[in-house]
mmCIF file of N, CA and C in Angstrom:
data_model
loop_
_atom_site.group_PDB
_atom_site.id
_atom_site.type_symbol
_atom_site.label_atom_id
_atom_site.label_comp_id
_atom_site.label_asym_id
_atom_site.label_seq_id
_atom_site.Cartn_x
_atom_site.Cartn_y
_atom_site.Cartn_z
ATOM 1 N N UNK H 8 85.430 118.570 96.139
ATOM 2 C CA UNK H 8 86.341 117.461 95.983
ATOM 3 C C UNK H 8 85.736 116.250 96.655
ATOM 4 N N UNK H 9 85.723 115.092 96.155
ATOM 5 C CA UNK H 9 84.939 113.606 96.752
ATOM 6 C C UNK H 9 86.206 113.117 97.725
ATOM 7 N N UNK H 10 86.180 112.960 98.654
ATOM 8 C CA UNK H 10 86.979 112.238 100.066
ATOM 9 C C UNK H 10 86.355 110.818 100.066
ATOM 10 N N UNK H 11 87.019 110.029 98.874
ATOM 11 C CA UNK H 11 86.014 108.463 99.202
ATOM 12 C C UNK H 11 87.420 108.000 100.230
ATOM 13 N N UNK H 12 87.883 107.481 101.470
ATOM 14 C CA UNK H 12 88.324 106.369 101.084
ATOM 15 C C UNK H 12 88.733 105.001 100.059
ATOM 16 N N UNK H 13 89.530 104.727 100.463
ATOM 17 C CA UNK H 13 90.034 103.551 99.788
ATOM 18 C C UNK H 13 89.691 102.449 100.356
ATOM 19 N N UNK H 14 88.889 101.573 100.426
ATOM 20 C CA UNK H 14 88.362 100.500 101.103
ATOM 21 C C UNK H 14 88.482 98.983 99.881
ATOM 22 N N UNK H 15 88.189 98.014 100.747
ATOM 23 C CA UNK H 15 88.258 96.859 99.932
ATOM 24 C C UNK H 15 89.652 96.037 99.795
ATOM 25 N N UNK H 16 89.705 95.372 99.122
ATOM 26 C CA UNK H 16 91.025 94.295 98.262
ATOM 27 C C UNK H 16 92.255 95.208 98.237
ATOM 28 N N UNK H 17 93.196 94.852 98.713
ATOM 29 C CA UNK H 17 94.396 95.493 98.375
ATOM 30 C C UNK H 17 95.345 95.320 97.623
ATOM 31 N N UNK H 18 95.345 95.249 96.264
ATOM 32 C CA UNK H 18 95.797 94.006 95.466
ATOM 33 C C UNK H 18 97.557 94.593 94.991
ATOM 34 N N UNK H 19 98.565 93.850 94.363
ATOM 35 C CA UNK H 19 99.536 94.333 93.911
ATOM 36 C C UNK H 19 99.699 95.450 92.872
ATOM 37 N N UNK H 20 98.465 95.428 92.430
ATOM 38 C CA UNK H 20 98.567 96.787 91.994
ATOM 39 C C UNK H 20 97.959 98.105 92.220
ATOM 40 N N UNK H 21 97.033 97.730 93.157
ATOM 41 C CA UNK H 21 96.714 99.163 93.815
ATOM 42 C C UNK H 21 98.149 99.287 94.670
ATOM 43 N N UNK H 22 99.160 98.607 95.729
ATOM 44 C CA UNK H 22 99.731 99.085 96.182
ATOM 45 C C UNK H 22 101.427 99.417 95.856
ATOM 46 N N UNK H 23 101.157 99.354 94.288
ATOM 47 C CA UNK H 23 102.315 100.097 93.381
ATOM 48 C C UNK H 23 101.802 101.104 93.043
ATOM 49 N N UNK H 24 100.786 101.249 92.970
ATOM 50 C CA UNK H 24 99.881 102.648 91.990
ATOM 51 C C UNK H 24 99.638 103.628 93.452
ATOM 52 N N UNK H 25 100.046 103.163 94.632
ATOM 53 C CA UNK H 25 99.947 103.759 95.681
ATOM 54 C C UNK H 25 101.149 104.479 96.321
ATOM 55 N N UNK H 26 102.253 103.294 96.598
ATOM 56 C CA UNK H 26 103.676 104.111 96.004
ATOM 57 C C UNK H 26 104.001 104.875 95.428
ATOM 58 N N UNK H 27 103.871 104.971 93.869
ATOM 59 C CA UNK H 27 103.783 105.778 92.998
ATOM 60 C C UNK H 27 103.347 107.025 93.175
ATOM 61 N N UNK H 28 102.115 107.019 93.860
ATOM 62 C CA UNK H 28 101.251 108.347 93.945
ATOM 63 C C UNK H 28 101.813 109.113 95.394
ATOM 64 N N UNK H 29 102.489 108.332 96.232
ATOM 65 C CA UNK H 29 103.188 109.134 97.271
ATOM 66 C C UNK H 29 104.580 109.278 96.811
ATOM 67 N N UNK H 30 105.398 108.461 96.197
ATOM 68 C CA UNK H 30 106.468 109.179 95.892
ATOM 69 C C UNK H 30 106.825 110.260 94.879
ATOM 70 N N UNK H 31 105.417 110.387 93.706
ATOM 71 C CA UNK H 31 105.451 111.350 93.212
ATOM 72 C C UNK H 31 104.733 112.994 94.189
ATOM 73 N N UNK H 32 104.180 112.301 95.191
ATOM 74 C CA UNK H 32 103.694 113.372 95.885
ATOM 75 C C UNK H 32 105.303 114.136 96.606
ATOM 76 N N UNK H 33 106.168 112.992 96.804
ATOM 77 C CA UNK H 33 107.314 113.548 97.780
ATOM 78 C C UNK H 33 107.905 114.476 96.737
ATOM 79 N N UNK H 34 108.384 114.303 95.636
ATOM 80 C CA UNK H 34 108.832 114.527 94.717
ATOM 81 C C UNK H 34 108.606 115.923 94.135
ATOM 82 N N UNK H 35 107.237 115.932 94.462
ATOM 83 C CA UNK H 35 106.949 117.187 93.811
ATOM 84 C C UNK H 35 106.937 118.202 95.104
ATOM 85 N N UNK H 36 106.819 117.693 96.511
ATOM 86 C CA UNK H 36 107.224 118.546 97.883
ATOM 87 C C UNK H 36 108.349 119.069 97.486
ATOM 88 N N UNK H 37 109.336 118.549 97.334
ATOM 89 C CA UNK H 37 110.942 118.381 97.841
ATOM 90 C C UNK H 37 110.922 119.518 96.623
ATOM 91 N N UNK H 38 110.578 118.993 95.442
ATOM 92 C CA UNK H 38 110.768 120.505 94.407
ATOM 93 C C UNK H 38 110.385 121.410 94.633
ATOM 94 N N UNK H 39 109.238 121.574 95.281
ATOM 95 C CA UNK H 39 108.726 123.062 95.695
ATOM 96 C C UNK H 39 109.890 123.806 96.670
ATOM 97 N N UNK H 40 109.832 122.585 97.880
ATOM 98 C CA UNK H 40 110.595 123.415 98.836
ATOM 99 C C UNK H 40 111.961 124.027 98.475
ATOM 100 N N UNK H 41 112.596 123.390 97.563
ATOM 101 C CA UNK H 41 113.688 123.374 96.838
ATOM 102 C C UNK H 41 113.490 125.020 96.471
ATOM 103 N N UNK H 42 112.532 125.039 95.711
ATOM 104 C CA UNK H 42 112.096 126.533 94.990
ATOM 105 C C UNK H 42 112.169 127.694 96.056
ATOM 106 N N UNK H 43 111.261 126.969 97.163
ATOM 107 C CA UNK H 43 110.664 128.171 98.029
ATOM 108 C C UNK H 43 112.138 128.750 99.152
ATOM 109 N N UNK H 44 112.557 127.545 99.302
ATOM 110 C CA UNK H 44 114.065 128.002 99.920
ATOM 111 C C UNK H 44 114.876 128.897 99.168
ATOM 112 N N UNK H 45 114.794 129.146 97.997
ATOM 113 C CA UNK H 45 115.535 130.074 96.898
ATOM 114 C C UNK H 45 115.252 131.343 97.891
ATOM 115 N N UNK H 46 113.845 131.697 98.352
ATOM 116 C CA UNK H 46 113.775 133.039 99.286
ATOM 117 C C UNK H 46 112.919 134.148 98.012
ATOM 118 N N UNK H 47 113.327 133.184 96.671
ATOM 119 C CA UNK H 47 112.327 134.705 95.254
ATOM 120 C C UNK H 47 111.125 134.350 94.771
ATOM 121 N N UNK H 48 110.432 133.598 95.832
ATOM 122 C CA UNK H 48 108.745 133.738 95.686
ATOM 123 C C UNK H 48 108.412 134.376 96.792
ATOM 124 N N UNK H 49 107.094 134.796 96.465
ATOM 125 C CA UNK H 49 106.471 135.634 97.049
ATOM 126 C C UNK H 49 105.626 135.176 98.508
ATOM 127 N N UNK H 50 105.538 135.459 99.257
ATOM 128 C CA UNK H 50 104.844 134.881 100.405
ATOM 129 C C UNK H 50 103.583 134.174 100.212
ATOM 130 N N UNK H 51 102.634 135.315 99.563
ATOM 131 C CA UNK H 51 101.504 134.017 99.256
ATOM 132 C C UNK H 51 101.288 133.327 98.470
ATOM 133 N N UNK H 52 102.330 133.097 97.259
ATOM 134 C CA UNK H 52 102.828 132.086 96.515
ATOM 135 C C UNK H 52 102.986 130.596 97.566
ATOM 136 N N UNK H 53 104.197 130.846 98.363
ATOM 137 C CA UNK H 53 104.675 130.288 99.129
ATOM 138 C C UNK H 53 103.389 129.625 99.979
ATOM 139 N N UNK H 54 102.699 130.249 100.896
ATOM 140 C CA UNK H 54 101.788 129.708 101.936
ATOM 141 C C UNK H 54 100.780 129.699 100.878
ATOM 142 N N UNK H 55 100.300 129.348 99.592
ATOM 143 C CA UNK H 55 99.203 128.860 98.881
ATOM 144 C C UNK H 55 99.646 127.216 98.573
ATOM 145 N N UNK H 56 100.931 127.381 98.315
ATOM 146 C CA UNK H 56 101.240 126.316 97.116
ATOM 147 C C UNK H 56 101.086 125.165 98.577
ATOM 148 N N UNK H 57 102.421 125.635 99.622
ATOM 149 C CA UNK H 57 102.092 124.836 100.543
ATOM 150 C C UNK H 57 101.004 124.182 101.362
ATOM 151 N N UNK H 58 99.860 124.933 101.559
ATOM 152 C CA UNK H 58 98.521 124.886 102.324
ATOM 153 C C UNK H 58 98.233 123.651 101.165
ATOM 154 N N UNK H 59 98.507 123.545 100.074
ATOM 155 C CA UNK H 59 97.581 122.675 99.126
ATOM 156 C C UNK H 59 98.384 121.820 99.022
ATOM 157 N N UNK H 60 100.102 121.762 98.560
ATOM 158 C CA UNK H 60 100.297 120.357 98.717
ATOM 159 C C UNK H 60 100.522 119.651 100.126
ATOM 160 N N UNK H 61 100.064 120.464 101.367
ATOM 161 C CA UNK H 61 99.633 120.013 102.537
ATOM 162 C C UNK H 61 98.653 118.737 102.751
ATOM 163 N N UNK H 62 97.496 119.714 102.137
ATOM 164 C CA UNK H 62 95.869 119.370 102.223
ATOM 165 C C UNK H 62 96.249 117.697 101.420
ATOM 166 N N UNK H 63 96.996 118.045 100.156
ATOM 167 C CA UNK H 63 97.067 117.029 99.432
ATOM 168 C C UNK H 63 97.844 115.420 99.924
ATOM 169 N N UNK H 64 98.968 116.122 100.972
ATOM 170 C CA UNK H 64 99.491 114.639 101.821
ATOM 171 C C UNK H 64 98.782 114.507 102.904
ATOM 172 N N UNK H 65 98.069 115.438 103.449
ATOM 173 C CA UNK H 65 97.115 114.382 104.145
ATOM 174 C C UNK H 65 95.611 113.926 103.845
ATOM 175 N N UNK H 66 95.619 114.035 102.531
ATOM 176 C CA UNK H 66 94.959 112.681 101.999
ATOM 177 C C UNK H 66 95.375 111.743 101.659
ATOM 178 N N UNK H 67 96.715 111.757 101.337
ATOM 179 C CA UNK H 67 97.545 110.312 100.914
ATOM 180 C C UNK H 67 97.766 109.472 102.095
ATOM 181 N N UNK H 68 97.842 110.375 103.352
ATOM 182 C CA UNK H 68 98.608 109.959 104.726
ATOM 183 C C UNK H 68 96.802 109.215 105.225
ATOM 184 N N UNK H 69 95.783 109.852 104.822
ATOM 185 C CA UNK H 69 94.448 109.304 105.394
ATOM 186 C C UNK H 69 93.909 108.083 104.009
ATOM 187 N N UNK H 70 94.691 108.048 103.173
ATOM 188 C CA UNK H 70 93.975 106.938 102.053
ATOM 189 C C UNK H 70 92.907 107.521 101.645
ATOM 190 N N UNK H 71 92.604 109.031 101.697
ATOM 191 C CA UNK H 71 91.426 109.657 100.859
ATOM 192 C C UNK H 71 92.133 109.948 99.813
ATOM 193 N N UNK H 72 90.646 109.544 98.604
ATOM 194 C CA UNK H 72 91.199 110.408 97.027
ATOM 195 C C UNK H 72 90.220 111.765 97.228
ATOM 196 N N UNK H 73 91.042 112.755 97.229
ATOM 197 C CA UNK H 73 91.047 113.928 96.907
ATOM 198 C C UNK H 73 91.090 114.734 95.351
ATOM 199 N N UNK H 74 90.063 114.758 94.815
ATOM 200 C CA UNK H 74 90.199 114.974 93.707
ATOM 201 C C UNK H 74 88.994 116.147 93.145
ATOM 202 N N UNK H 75 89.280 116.858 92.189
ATOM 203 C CA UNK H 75 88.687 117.970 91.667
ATOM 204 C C UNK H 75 87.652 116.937 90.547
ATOM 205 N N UNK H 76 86.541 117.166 89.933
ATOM 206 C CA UNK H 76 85.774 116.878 89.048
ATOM 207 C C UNK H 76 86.328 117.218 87.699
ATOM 208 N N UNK H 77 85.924 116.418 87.084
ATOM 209 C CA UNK H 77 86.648 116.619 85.693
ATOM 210 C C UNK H 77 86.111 118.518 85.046
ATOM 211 N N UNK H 78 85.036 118.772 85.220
ATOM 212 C CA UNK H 78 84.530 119.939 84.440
ATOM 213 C C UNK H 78 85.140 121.063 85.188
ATOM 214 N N UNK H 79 85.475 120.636 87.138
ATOM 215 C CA UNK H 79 86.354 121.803 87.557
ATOM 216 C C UNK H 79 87.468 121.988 86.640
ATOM 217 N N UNK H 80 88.123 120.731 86.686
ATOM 218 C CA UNK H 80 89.573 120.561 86.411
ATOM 219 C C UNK H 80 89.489 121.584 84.423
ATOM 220 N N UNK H 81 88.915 121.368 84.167
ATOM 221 C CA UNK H 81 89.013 121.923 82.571
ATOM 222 C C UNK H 81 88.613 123.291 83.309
ATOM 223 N N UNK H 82 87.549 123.778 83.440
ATOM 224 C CA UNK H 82 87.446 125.420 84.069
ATOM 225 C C UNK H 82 88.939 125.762 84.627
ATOM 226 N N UNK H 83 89.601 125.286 85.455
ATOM 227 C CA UNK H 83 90.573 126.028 86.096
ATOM 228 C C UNK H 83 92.024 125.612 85.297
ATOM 229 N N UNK H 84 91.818 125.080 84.601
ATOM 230 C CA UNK H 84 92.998 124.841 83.171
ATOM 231 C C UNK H 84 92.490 126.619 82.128
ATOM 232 N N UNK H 85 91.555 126.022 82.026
ATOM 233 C CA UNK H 85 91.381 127.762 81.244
ATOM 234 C C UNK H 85 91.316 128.482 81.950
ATOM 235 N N UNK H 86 91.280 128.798 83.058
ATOM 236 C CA UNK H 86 91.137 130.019 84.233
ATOM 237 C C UNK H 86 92.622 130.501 83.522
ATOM 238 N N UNK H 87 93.417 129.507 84.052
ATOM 239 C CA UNK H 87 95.160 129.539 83.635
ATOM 240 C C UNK H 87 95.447 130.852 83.076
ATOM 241 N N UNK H 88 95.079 130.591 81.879
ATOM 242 C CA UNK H 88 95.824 131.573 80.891
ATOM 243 C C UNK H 88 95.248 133.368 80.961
ATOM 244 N N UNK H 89 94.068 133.307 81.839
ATOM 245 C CA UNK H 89 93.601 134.581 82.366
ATOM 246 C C UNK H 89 94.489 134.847 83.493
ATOM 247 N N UNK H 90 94.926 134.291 84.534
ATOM 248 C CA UNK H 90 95.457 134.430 85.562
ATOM 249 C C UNK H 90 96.869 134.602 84.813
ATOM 250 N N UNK H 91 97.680 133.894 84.160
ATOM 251 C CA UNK H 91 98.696 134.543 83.482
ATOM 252 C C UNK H 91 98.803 135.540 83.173
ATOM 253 N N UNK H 92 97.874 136.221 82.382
ATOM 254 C CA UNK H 92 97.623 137.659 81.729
ATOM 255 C C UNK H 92 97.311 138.253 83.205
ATOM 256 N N UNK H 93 96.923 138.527 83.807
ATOM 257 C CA UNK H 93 96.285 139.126 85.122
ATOM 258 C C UNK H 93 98.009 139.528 85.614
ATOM 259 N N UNK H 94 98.152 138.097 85.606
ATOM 260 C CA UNK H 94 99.646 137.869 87.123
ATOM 261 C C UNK H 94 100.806 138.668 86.450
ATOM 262 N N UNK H 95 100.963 138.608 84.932
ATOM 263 C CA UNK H 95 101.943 139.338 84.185
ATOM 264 C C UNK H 95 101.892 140.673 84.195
ATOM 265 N N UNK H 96 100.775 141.319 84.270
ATOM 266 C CA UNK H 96 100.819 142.874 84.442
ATOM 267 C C UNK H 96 100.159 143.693 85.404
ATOM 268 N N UNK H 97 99.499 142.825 86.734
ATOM 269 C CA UNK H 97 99.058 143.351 87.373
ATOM 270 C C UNK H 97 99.542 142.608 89.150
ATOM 271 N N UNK H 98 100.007 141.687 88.830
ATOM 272 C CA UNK H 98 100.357 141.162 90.367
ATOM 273 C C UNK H 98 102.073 141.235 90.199
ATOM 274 N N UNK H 99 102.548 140.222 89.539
ATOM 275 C CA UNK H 99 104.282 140.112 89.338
ATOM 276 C C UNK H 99 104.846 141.498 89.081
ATOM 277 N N UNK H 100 104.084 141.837 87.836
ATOM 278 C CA UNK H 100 105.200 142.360 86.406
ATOM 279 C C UNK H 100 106.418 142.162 86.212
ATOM 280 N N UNK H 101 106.442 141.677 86.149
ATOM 281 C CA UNK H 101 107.271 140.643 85.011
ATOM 282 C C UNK H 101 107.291 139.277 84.643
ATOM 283 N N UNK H 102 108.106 138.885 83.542
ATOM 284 C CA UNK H 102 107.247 137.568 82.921
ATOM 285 C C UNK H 102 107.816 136.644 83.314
ATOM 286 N N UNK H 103 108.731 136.551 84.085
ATOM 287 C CA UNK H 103 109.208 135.244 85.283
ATOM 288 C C UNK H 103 108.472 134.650 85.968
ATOM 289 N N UNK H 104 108.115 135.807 86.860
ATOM 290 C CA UNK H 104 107.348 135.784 87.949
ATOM 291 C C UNK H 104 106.170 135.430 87.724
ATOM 292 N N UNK H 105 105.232 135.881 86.396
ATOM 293 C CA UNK H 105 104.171 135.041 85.908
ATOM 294 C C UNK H 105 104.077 133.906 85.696
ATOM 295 N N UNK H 106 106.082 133.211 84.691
ATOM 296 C CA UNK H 106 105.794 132.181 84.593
ATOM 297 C C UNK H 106 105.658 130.535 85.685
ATOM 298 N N UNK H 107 106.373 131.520 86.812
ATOM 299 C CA UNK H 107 106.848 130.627 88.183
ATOM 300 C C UNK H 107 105.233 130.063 88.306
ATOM 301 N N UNK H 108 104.146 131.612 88.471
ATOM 302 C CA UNK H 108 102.751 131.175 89.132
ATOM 303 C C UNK H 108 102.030 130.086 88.302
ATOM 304 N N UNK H 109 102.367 130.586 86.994
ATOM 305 C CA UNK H 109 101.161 129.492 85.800
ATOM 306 C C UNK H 109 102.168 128.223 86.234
ATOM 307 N N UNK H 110 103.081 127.758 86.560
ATOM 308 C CA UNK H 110 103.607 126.534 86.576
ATOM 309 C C UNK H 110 103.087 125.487 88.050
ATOM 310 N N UNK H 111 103.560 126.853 89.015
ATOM 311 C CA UNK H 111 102.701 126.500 90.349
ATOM 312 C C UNK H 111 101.235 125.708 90.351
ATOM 313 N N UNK H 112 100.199 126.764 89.229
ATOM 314 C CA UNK H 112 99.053 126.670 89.462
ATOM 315 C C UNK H 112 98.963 125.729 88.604
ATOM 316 N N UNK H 113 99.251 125.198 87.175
ATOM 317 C CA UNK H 113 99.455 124.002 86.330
ATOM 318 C C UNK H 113 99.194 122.961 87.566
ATOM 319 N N UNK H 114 100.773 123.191 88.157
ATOM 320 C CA UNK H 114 101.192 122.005 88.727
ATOM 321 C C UNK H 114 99.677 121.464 89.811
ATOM 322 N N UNK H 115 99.207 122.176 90.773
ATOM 323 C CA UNK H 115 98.433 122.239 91.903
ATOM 324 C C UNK H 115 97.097 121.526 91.174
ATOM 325 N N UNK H 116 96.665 122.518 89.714
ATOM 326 C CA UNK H 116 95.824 121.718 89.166
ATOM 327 C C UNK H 116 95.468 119.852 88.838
ATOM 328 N N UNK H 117 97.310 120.040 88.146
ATOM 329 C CA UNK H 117 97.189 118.282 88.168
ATOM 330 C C UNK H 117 97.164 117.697 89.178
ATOM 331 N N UNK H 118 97.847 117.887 89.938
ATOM 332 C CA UNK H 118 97.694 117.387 91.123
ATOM 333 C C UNK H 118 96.600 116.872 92.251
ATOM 334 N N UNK H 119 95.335 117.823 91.753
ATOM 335 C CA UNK H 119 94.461 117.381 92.358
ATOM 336 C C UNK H 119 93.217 117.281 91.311
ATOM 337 N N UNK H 120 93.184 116.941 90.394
ATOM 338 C CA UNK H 120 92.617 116.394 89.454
ATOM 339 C C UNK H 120 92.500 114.655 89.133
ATOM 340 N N UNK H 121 91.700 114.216 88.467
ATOM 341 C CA UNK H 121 91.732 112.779 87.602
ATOM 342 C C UNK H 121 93.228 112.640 87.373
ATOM 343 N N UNK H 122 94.183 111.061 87.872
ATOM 344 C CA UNK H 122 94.775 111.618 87.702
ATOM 345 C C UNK H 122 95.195 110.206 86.496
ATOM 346 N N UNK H 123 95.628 110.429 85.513
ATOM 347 C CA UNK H 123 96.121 109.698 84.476
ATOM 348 C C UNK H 123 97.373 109.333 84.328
ATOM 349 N N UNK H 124 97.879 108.245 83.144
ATOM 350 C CA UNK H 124 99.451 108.134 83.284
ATOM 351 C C UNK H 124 99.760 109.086 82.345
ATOM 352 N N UNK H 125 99.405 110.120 81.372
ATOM 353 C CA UNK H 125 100.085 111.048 81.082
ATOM 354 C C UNK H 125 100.349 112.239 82.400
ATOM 355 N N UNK H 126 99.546 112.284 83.509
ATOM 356 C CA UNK H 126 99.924 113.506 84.413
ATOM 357 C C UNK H 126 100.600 112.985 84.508
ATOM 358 N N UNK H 127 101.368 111.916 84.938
ATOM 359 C CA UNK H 127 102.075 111.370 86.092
ATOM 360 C C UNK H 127 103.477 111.184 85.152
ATOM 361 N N UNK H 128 102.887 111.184 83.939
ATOM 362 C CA UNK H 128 104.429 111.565 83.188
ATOM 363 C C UNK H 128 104.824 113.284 83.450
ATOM 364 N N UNK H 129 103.935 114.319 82.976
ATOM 365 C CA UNK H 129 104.082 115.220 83.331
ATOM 366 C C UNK H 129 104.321 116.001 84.317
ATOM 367 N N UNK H 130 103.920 115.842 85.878
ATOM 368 C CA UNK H 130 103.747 116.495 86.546
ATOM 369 C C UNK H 130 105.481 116.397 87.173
ATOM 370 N N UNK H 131 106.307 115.291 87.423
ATOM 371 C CA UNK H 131 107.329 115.505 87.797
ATOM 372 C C UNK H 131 108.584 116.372 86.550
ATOM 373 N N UNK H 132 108.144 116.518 85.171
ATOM 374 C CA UNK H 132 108.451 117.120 84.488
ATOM 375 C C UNK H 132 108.957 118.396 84.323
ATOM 376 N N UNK H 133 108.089 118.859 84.115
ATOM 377 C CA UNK H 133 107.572 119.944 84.295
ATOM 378 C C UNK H 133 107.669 121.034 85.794
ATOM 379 N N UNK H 134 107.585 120.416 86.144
ATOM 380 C CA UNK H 134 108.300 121.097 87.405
ATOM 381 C C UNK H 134 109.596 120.897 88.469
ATOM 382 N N UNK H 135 110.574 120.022 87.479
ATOM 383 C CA UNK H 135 111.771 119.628 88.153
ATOM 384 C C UNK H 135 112.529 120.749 86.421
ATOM 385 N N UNK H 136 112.048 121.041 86.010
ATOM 386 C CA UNK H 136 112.530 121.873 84.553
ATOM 387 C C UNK H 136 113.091 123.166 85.472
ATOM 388 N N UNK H 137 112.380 123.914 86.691
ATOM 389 C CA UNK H 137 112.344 124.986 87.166
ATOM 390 C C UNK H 137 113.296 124.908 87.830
ATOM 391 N N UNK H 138 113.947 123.816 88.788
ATOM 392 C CA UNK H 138 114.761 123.297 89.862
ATOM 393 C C UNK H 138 116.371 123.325 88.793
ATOM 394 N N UNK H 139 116.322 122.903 87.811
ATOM 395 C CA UNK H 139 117.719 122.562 86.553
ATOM 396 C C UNK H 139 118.337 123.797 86.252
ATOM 397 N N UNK H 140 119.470 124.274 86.504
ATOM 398 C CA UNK H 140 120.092 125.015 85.763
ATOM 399 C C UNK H 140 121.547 124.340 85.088
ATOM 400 N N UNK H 141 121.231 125.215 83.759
ATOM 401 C CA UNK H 141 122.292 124.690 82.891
ATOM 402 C C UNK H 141 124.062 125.398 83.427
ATOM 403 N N UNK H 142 125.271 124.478 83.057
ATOM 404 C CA UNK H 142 126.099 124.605 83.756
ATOM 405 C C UNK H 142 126.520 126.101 83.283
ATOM 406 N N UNK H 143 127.565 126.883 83.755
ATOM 407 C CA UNK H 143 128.288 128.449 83.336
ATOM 408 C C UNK H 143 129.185 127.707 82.716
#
């Protein structure tokens, strides 16, 4: 992962696009914890997801971009769907519990990847879907 600093001009729109990138960082905390307080993930679910969106605010908190390379980021997008198959019949069993991890690991991926305005449409998406239940 490249740790550049952020150095230079601080202009009005780096420090909306900076906002942005910490309040979607809070955003996607607060959902996890939301999840992990439920008590029905698994421990090292739990201390993975956290250790990383850890690592990940304190690069926001140090003004480092933290980011995966684009050719990681595609390798561990297809890793995905092996680790699904893996997590579905050999770690979870069952297909909840698979789908909780591929969402986790989705999520962790974008997150520390290139990050574009389609993630940034997606990533609070997609994982506030898990947090929603429909009324009884």
């Amino acid at each position: 992962m490249s740790g550049q600093p952020q150095t230079g001009d601080f202009t009005l729109a780096a420090a909306i696009r900076r906002y942005f990138d910490v309040v979607l960082f809070l955003l996607i905390f607060s959902g996890f914890g939301t999840l992990a307080s439920t008590g029905r993930l698994d421990l090292p679910t739990v201390l993975l997801v956290s250790a990383a969106l850890l690592y990940r605010g304190f690069g926001l908190a140090r003004r480092h971009q933290l980011l995966l390379p684009e050719n990681w980021t595609n390798l561990l997008t297809i890793a995905c769907v092996g680790f699904f198959v893996a997590d579905e019949f050999l770690v979870s069993r069952n297909f909840l519990g698979a789908i909780i991890h591929l969402v986790l690991f989705g999520m962790l991926v974008m997150l520390f990847s290139v990050q574009r305005d389609f993630h940034h449409t997606c990533l609070p998406y997609s994982h506030s879907r898990w947090c929603w239940r429909p009324p009884c």
